[in-house]
CSV table of C-alpha atoms and ligand atoms in Angstrom, one decimal:
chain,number,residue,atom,x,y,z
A,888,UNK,CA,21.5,17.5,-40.3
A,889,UNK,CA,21.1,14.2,-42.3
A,890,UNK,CA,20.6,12.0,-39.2
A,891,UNK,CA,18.6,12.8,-36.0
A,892,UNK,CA,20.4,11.2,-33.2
A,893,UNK,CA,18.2,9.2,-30.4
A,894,UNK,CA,19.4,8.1,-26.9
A,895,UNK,CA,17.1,5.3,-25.2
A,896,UNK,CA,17.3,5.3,-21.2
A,897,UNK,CA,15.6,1.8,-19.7
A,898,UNK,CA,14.9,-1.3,-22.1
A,899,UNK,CA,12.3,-2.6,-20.7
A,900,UNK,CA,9.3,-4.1,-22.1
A,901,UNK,CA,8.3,-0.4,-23.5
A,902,UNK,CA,11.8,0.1,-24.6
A,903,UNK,CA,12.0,-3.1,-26.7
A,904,UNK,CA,9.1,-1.9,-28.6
A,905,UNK,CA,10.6,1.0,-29.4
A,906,UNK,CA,14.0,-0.6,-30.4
A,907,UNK,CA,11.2,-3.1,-32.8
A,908,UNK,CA,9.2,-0.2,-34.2
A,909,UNK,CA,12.7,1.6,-35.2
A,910,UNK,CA,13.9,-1.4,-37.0
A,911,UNK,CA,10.7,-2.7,-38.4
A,912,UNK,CA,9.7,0.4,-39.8
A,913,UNK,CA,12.8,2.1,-40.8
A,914,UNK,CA,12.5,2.9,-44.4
A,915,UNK,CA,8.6,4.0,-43.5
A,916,UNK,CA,10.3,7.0,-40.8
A,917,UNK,CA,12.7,7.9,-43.5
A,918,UNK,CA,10.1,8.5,-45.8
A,919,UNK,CA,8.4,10.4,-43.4
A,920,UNK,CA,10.5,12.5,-42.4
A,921,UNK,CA,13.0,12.2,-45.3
A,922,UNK,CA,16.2,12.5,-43.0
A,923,UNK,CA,17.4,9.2,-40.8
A,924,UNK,CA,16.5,8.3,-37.5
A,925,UNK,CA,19.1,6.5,-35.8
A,926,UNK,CA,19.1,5.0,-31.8
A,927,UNK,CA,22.9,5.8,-31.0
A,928,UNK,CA,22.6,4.8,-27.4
A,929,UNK,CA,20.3,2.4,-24.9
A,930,UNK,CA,21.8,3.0,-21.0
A,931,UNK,CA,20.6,0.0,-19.0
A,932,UNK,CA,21.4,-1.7,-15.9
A,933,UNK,CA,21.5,-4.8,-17.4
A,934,UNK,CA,23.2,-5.1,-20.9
A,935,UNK,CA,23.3,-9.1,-21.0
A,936,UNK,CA,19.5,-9.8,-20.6
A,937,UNK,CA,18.4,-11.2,-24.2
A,938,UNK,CA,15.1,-9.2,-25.3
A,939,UNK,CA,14.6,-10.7,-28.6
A,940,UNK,CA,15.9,-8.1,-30.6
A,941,UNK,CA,19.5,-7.5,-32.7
A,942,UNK,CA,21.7,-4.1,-31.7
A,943,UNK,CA,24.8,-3.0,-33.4
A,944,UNK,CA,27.4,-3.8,-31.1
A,945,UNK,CA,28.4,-0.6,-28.9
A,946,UNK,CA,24.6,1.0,-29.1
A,947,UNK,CA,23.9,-0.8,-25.3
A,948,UNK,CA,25.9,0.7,-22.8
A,949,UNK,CA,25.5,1.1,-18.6
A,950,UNK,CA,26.7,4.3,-18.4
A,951,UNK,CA,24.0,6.5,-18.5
A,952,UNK,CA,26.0,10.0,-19.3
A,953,UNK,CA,26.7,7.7,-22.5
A,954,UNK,CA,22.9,9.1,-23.7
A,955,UNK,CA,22.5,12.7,-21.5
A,956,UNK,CA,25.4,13.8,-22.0
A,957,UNK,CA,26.5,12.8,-25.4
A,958,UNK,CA,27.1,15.4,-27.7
A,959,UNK,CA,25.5,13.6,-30.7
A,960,UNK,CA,22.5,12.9,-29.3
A,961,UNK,CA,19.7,15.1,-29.9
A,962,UNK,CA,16.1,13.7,-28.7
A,963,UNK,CA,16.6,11.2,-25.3
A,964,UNK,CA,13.5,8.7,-24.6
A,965,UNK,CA,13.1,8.4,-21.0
A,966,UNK,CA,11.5,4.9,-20.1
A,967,UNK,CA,13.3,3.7,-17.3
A,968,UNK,CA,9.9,4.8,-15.1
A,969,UNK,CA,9.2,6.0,-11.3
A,970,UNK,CA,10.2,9.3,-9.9
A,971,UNK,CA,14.0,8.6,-9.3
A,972,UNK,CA,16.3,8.8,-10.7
A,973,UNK,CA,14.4,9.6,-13.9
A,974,UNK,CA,13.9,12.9,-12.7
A,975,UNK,CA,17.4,13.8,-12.2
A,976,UNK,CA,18.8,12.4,-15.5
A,977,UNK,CA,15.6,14.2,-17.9
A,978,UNK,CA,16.9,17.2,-15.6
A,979,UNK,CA,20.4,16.4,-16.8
A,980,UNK,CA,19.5,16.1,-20.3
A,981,UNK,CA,17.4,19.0,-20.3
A,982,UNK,CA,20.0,21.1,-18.9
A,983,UNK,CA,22.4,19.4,-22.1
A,984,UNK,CA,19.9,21.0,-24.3
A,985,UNK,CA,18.2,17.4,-25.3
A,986,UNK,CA,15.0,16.9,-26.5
A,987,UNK,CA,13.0,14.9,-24.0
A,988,UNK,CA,10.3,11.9,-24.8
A,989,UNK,CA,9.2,10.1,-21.8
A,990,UNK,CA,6.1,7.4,-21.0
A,991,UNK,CA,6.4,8.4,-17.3
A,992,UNK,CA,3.5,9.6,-16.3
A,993,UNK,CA,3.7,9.3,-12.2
A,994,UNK,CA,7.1,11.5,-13.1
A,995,UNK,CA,5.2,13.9,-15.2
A,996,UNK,CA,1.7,14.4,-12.9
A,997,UNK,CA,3.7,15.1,-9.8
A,998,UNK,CA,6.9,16.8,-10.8
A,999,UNK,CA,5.9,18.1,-14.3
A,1000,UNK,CA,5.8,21.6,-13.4
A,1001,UNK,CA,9.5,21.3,-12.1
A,1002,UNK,CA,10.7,19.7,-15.5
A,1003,UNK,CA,8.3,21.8,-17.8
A,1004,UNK,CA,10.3,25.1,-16.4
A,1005,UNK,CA,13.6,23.4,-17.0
A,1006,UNK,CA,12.9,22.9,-20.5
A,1007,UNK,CA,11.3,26.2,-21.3
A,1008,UNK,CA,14.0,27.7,-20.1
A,1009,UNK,CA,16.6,25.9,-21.8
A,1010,UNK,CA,14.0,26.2,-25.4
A,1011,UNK,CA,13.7,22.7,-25.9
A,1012,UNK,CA,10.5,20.2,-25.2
A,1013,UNK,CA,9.2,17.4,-23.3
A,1014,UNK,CA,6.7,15.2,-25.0
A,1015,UNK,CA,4.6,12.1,-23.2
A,1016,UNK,CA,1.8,11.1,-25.4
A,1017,UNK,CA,3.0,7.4,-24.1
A,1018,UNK,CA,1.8,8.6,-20.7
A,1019,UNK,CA,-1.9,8.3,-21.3
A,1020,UNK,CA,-4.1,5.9,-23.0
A,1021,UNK,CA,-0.7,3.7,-24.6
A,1022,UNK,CA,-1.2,4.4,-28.4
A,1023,UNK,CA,-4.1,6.5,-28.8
A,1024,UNK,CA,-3.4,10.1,-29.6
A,1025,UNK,CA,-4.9,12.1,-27.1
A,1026,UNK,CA,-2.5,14.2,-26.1
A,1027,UNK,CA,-1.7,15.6,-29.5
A,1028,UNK,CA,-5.5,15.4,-30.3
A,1029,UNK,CA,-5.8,18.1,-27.6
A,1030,UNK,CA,-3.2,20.1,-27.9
A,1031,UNK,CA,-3.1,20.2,-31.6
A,1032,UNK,CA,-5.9,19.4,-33.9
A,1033,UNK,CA,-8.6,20.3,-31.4
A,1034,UNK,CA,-6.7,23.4,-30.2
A,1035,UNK,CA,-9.5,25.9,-30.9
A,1036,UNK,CA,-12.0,24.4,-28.8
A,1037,UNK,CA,-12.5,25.2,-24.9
A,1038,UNK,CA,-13.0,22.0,-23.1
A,1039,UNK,CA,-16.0,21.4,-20.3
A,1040,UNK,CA,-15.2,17.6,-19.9
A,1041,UNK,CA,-13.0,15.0,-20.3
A,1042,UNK,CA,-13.0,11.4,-18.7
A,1043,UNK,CA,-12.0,7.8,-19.6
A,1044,UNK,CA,-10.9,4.5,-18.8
A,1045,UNK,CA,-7.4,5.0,-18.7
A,1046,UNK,CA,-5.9,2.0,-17.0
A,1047,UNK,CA,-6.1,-1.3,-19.2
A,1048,UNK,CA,-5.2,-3.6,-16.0
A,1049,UNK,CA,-8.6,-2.5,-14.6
A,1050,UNK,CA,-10.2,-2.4,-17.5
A,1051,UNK,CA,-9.1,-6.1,-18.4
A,1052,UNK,CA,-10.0,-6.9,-15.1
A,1053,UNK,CA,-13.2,-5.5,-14.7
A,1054,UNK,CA,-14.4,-7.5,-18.0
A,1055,UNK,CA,-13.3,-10.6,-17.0
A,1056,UNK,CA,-15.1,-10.3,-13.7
A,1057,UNK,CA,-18.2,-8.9,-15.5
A,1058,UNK,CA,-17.7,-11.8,-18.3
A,1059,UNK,CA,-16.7,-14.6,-17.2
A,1060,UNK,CA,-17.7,-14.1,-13.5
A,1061,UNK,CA,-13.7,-14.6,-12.7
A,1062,UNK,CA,-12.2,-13.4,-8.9
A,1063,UNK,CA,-10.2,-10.8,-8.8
A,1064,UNK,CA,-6.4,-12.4,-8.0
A,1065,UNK,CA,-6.1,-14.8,-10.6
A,1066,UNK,CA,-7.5,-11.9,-13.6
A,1067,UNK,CA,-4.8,-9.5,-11.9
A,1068,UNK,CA,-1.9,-12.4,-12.1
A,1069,UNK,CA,-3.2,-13.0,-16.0
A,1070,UNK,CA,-2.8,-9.2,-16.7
A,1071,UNK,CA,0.5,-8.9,-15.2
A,1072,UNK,CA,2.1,-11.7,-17.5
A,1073,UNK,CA,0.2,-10.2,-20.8
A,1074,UNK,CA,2.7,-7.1,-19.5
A,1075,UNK,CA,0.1,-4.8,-19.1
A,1076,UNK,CA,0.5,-4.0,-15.2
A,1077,UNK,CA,2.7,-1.8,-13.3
A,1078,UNK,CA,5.6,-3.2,-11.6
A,1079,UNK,CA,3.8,-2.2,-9.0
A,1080,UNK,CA,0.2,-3.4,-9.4
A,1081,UNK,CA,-1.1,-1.5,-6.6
A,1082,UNK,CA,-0.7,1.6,-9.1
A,1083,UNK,CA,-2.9,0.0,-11.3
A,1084,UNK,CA,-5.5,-1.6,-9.1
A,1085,UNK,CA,-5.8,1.4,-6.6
A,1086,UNK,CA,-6.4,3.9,-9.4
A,1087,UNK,CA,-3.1,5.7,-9.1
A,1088,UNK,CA,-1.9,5.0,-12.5
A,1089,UNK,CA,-5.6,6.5,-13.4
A,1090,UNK,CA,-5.0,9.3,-11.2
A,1091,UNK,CA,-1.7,10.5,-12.9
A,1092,UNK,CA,-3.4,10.0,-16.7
A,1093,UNK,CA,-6.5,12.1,-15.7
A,1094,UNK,CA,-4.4,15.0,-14.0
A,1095,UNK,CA,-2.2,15.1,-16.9
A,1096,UNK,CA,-4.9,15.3,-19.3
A,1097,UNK,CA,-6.9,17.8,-16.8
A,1098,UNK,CA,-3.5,20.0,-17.3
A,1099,UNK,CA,-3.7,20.1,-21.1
A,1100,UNK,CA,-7.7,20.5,-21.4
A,1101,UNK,CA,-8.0,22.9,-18.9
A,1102,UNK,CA,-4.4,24.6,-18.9
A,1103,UNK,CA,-3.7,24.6,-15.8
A,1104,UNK,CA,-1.3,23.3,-13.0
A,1105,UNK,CA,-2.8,20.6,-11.2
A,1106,UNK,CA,-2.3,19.3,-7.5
A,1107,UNK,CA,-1.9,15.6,-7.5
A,1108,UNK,CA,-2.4,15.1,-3.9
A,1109,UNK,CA,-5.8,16.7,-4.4
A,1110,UNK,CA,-6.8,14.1,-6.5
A,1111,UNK,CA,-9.7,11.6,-5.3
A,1112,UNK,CA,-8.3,8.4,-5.8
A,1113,UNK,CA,-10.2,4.8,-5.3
A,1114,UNK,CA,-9.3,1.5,-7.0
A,1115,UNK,CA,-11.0,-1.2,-7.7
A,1116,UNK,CA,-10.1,-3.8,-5.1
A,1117,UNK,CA,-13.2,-3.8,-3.1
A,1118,UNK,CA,-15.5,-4.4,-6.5
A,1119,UNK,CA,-17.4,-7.7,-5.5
A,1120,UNK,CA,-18.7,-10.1,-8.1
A,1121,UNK,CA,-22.5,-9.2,-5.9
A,1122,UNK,CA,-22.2,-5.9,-7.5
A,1123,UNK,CA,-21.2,-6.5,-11.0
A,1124,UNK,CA,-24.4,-8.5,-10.9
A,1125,UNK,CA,-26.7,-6.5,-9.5
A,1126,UNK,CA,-25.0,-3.4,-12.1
A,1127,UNK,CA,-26.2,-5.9,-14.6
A,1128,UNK,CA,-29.4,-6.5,-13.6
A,1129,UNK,CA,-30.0,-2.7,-13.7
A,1130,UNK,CA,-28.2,-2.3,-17.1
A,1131,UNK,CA,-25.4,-0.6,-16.0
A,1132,UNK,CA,-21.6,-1.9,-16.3
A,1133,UNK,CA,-19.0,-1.0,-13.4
A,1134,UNK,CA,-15.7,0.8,-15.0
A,1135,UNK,CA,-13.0,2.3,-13.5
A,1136,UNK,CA,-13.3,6.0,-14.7
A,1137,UNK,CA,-11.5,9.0,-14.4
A,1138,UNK,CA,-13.5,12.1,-14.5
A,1139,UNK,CA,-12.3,15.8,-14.6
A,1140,UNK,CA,-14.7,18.9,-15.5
A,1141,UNK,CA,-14.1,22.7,-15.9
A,1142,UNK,CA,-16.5,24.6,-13.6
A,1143,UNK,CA,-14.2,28.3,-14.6
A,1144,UNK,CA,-13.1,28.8,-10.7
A,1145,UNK,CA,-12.5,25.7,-10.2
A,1146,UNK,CA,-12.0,21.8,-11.8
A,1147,UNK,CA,-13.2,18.2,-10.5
A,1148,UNK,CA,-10.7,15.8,-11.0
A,1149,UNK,CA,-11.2,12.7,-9.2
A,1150,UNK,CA,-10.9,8.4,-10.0
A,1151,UNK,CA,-13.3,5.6,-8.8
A,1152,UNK,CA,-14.8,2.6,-10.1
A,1153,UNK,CA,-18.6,4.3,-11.6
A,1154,UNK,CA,-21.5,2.7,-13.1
A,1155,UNK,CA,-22.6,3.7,-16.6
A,1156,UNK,CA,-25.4,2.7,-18.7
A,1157,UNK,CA,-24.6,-0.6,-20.5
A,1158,UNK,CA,-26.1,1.6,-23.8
A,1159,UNK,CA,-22.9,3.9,-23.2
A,1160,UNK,CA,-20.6,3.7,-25.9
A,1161,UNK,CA,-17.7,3.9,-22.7
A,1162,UNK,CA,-19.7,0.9,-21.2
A,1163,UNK,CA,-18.7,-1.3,-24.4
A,1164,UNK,CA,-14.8,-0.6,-24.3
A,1165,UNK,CA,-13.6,-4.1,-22.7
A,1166,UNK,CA,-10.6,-5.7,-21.8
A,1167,UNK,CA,-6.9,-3.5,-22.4
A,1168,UNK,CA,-8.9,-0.8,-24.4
A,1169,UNK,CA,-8.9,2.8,-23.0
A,1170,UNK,CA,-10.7,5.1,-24.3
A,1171,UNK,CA,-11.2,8.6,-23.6
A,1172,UNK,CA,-14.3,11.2,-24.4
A,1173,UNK,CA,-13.8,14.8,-24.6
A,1174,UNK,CA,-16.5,17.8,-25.1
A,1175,UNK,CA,-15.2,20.8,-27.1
A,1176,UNK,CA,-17.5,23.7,-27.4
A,1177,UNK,CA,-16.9,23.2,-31.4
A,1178,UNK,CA,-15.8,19.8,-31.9
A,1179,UNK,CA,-18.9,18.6,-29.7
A,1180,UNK,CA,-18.3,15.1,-27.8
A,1181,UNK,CA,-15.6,13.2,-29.1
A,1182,UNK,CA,-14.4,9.5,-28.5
A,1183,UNK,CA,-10.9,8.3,-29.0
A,1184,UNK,CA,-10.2,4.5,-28.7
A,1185,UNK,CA,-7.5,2.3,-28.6
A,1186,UNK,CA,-4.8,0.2,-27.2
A,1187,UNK,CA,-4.4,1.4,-23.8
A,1188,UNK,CA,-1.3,-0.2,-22.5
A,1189,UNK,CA,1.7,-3.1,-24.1
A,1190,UNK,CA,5.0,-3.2,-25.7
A,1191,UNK,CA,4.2,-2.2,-29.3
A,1192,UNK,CA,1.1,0.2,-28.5
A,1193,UNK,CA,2.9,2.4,-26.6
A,1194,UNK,CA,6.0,1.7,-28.6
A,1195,UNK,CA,3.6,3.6,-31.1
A,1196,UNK,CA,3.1,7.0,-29.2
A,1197,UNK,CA,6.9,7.0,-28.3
A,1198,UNK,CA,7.7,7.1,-31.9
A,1199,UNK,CA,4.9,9.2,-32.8
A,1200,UNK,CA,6.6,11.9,-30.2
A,1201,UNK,CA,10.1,11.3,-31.5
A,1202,UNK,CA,9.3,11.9,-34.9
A,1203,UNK,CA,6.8,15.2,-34.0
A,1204,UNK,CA,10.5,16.3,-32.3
A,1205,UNK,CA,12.5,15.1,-35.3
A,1206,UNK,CA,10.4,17.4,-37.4
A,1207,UNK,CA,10.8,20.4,-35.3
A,1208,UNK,CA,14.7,19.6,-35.3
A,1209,UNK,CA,14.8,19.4,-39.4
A,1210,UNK,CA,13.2,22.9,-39.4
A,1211,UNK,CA,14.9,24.8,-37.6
A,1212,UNK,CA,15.4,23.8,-33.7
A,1213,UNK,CA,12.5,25.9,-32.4
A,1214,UNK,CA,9.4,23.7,-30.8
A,1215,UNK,CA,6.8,24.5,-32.3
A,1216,UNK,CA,3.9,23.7,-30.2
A,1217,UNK,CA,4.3,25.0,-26.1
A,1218,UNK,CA,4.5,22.0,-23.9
A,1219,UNK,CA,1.4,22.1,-22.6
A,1220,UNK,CA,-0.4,23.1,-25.5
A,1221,UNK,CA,-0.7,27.1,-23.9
A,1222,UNK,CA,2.1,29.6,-23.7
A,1223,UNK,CA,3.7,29.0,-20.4
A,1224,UNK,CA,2.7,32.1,-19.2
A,1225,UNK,CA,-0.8,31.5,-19.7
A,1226,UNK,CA,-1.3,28.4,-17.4
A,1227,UNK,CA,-3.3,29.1,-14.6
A,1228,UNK,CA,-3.4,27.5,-10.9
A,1229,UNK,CA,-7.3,26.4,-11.0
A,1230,UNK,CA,-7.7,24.4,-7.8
A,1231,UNK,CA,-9.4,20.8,-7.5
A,1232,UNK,CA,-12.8,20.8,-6.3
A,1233,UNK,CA,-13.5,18.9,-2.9
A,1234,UNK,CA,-15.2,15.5,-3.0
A,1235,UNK,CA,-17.7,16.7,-0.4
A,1236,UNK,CA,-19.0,19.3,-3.0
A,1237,UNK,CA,-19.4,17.3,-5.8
A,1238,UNK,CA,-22.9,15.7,-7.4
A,1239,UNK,CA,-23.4,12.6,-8.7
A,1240,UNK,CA,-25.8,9.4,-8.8
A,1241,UNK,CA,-25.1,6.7,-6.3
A,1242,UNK,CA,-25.0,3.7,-6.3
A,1243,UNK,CA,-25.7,2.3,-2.5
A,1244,UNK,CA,-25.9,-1.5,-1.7
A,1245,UNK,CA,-26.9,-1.6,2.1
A,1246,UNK,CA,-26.4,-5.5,4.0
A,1247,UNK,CA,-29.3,-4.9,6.8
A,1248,UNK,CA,-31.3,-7.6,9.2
A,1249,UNK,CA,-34.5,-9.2,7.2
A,1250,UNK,CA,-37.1,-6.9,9.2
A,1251,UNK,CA,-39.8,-5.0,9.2
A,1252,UNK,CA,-39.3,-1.2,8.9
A,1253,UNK,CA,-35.7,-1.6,7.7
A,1254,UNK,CA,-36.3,-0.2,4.8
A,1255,UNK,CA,-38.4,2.8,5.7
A,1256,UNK,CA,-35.6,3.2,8.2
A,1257,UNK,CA,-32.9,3.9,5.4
A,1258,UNK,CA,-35.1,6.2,2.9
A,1259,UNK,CA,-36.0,7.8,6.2
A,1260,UNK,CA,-31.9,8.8,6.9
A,1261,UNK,CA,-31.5,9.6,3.1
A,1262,UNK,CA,-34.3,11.7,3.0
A,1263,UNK,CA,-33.9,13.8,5.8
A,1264,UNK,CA,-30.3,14.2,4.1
A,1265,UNK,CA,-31.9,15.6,1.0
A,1266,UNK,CA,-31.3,12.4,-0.7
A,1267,UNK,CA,-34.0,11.5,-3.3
A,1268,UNK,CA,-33.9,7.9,-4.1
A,1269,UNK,CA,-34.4,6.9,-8.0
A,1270,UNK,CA,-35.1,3.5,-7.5
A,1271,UNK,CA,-35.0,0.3,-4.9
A,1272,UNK,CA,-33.7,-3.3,-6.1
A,1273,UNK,CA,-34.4,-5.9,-3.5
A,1274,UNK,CA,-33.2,-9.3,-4.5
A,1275,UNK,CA,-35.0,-12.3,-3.6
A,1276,UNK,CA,-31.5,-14.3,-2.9
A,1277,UNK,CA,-30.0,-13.6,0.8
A,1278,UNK,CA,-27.8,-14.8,2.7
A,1279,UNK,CA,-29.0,-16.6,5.9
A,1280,UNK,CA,-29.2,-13.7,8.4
A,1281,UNK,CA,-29.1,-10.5,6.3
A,1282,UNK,CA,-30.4,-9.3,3.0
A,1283,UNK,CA,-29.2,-6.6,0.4
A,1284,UNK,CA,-31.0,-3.6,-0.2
A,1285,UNK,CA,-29.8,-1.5,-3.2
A,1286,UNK,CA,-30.8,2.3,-3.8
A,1287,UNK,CA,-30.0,4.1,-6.9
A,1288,UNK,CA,-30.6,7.9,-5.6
A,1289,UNK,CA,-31.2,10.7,-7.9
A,1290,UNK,CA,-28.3,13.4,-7.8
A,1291,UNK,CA,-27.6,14.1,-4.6
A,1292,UNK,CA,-24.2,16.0,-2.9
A,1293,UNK,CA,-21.4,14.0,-1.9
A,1294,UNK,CA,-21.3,15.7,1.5
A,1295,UNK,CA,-24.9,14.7,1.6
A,1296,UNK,CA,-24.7,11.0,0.7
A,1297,UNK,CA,-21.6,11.1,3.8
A,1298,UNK,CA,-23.8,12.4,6.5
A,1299,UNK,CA,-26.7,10.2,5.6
A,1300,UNK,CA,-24.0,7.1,5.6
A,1301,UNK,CA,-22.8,7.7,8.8
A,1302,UNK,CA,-26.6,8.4,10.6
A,1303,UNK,CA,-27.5,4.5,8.3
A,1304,UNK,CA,-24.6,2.7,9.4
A,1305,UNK,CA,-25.6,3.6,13.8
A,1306,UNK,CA,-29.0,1.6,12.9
A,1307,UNK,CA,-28.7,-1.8,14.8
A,1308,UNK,CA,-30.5,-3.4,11.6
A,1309,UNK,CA,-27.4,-2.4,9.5
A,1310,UNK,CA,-25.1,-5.3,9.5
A,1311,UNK,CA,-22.1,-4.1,7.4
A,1312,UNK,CA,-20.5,-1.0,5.9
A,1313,UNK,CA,-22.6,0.2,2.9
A,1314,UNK,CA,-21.2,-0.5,-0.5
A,1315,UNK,CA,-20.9,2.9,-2.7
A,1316,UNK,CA,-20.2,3.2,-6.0
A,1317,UNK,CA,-20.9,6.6,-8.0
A,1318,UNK,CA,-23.0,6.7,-11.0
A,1319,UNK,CA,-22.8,9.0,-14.1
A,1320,UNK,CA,-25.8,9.5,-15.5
A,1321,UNK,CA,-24.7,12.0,-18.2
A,1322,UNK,CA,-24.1,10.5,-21.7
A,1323,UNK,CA,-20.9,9.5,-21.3
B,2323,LIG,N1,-0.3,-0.2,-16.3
B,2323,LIG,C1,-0.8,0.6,-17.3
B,2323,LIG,C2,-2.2,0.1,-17.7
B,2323,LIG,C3,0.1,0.7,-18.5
B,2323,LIG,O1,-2.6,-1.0,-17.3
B,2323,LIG,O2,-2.9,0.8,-18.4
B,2323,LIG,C4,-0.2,1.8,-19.4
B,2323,LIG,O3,0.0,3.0,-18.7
């Protein structure tokens, strides 16, 4: 085998990064892997759009059996997206006896289990490093070089449409709309944004990465999700004046019986080094019981940095393919036999900081009122911020609380928001405190 054969489903704006980093760095992957790499086939829908970039004629092609079912073809790149029919055709190509390197991390979170026995049963792999964090290694960084270690934690920012978001707002004071509309033409949103801005695209990185840490199956729908869609610009600033930034972080941590995995927009300490990661950076920070806490940064989402990860996966196949066939390390990083079925910790049991910004009538008492409700809810408060500014019939009262239960922090809610001096919902955002 002189020449390892690669079929390209979905050209896209992912796809033609791949198709630039193949042709750009060519004579570099040769090197590397001293055989040739060569993209036989691309299957797309539409084979006229012009996407900048020169094919030998007969590589496109709209059928898609062209790639999954092609004899030559030995690794297929799935980037076409979504749950269908991606699913069907990696099942397809699996069951063909391809290779598989996909980006698709909805695909892989909720029906990875069904696709990880396919392939172990047929002996060949499924690689997604472009599924989290665009180009930075983490998934290979966990599964390979910090293999010995037993993880307690690992959490990030691991959507670069929030992230970008967030910073302008925090920066520049920007709304919301017109920062979401800039990120969408940079091409760092989801065709559907809602994924990004209501933390689902978060959600499927962090249960992914949960998976590999932990090694264990994990229940998407168990996953507390919360976007960042109701962050105010009145927040942001009072985060700031307590010198803490708002990011949108996912958070997951072994407890042995059972993991937290969860998403929402969380205050950190501005002298975090997570707090500093700004615009379409991710980042993510992992504790090994060897390796200690360890950051990984980088491009989190666009064309050429995930371009990057795709072809890192393809040529981590390639190399497996040149020496012999056999994958060499287990899809998940564990033997299949050893994942376990750990299941998601409720929200109502886990313990944080909050964050609480109450909107209540300019009276006396008010305040005594509301420590009165937290306290009787076993809800110590860490500190009060009372800005002079208010509105013309209602001020804001914001309580940073010491850890408290987030069944705790409900109840007390719920008893606050019956007082007839509380004007509007209360604004809650969760705090992590932890050197992050
Ligand atoms: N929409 C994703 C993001 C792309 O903004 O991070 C990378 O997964």
């Amino acid at each position: 085998m002189n020449t390892i054969k690669v079929g390209l489903l979905g050209f896209g704006t992912v796809g033609t990064g791949v198709v630039r980093n193949f042709q750009h760095n060519s004579e570099l992957i040769q090197q590397r892997l001293s055989h040739k790499l060569e993209l036989t086939k691309i299957a797309t829908r539409d084979v006229d759009r012009d996407r900048g970039v020169r094919l030998e004629p007969g590589v496109l092609t709209s059928d898609i059996d062209e790639v999954i079912a092609n004899p030559e073809i030995d690794v297929v790149i799935e980037l076409i997206g979504g749950y269908e029919p991606a699913k069907s055709y990696i099942l397809k190509a699996i069951a063909n006896g391809k290779h598989i390197v996909t980006a698709n991390k909805a695909l892989m979170a909720v029906h990875g289990q069904e696709i990880i026995a396919a392939a172990n049963q047929q002996g060949v792999t499924v690689m997604f490093e472009a599924a989290v964090g665009g180009g930075i290694p983490i998934i290979s960084a966990i599964k390979e070089n910090l293999c010995s270690n037993k993880f307690s934690s690992v959490l990030g920012i691991l959507n670069g449409t929030c992230n970008f978001i967030l910073t302008k707002m925090s920066q520049e004071g920007s709304n919301f709309a017109p920062v979401l509309q800039e990120a969408q033409e940079l091409g760092y949103a989801e065709a559907d944004p809602t994924f990004d801005i209501e933390g689902v695209d978060t959600a499927h990185k962090i249960a992914l990465l949960a998976a590999l840490c932990f090694g264990t199956t994990v229940d998407f729908d168990q996953v507390y999700t919360e976007g960042i869609s109701k962050i105010s610009a009145i927040d942001i600033e009072f985060a700031k004046q307590m010198d803490y930034t708002i990011k949108l972080l996912a958070i997951s941590k072994n407890h042995g019986d059972q993991i937290e995995v969860r998403v929402h927009p969380t205050m950190i300490p501005k002298r975090y080094q997570l707090a500093q990661i700004n615009g379409v950076f991710n980042a993510v920070r992992l504790i090994g019981d060897f390796v200690g806490p360890t950051l990984l940064y980088g491009s989190g989402a666009g064309m050429d940095a995930t371009a990057s990860a795709v072809m890192g996966d393809v040529m981590a196949v390639s190399r497996d393919l040149i020496a012999g066939g056999k994958p060499r390390v287990p899809i998940l990083g564990y033997n299949a036999d050893k994942i376990k079925n750990l299941p998601i910790m409720a929200m109502s049991e886990v313990v944080s900081n909050y964050y609480l910004r109450f909107t209540t009538a300019d009276q006396i008492s008010v305040l005594a009122k509301i420590a009165g409700c937290l306290g009787t809810h076993n809800i110590s408060i860490q500190s009060i911020l009372q800005p002079e500014e208010r509105e013309i019939d209602s001020v804001s009262i914001v309580v940073m609380t010491h850890e408290a239960k987030e069944a705790d922090i409900t109840s007390a809610l719920a008893e606050i928001e019956q007082l007839d001096v509380v004007l509007q919902p209360t604004c809650l955002i969760r705090v992590e405190n932890a050197p992050v």
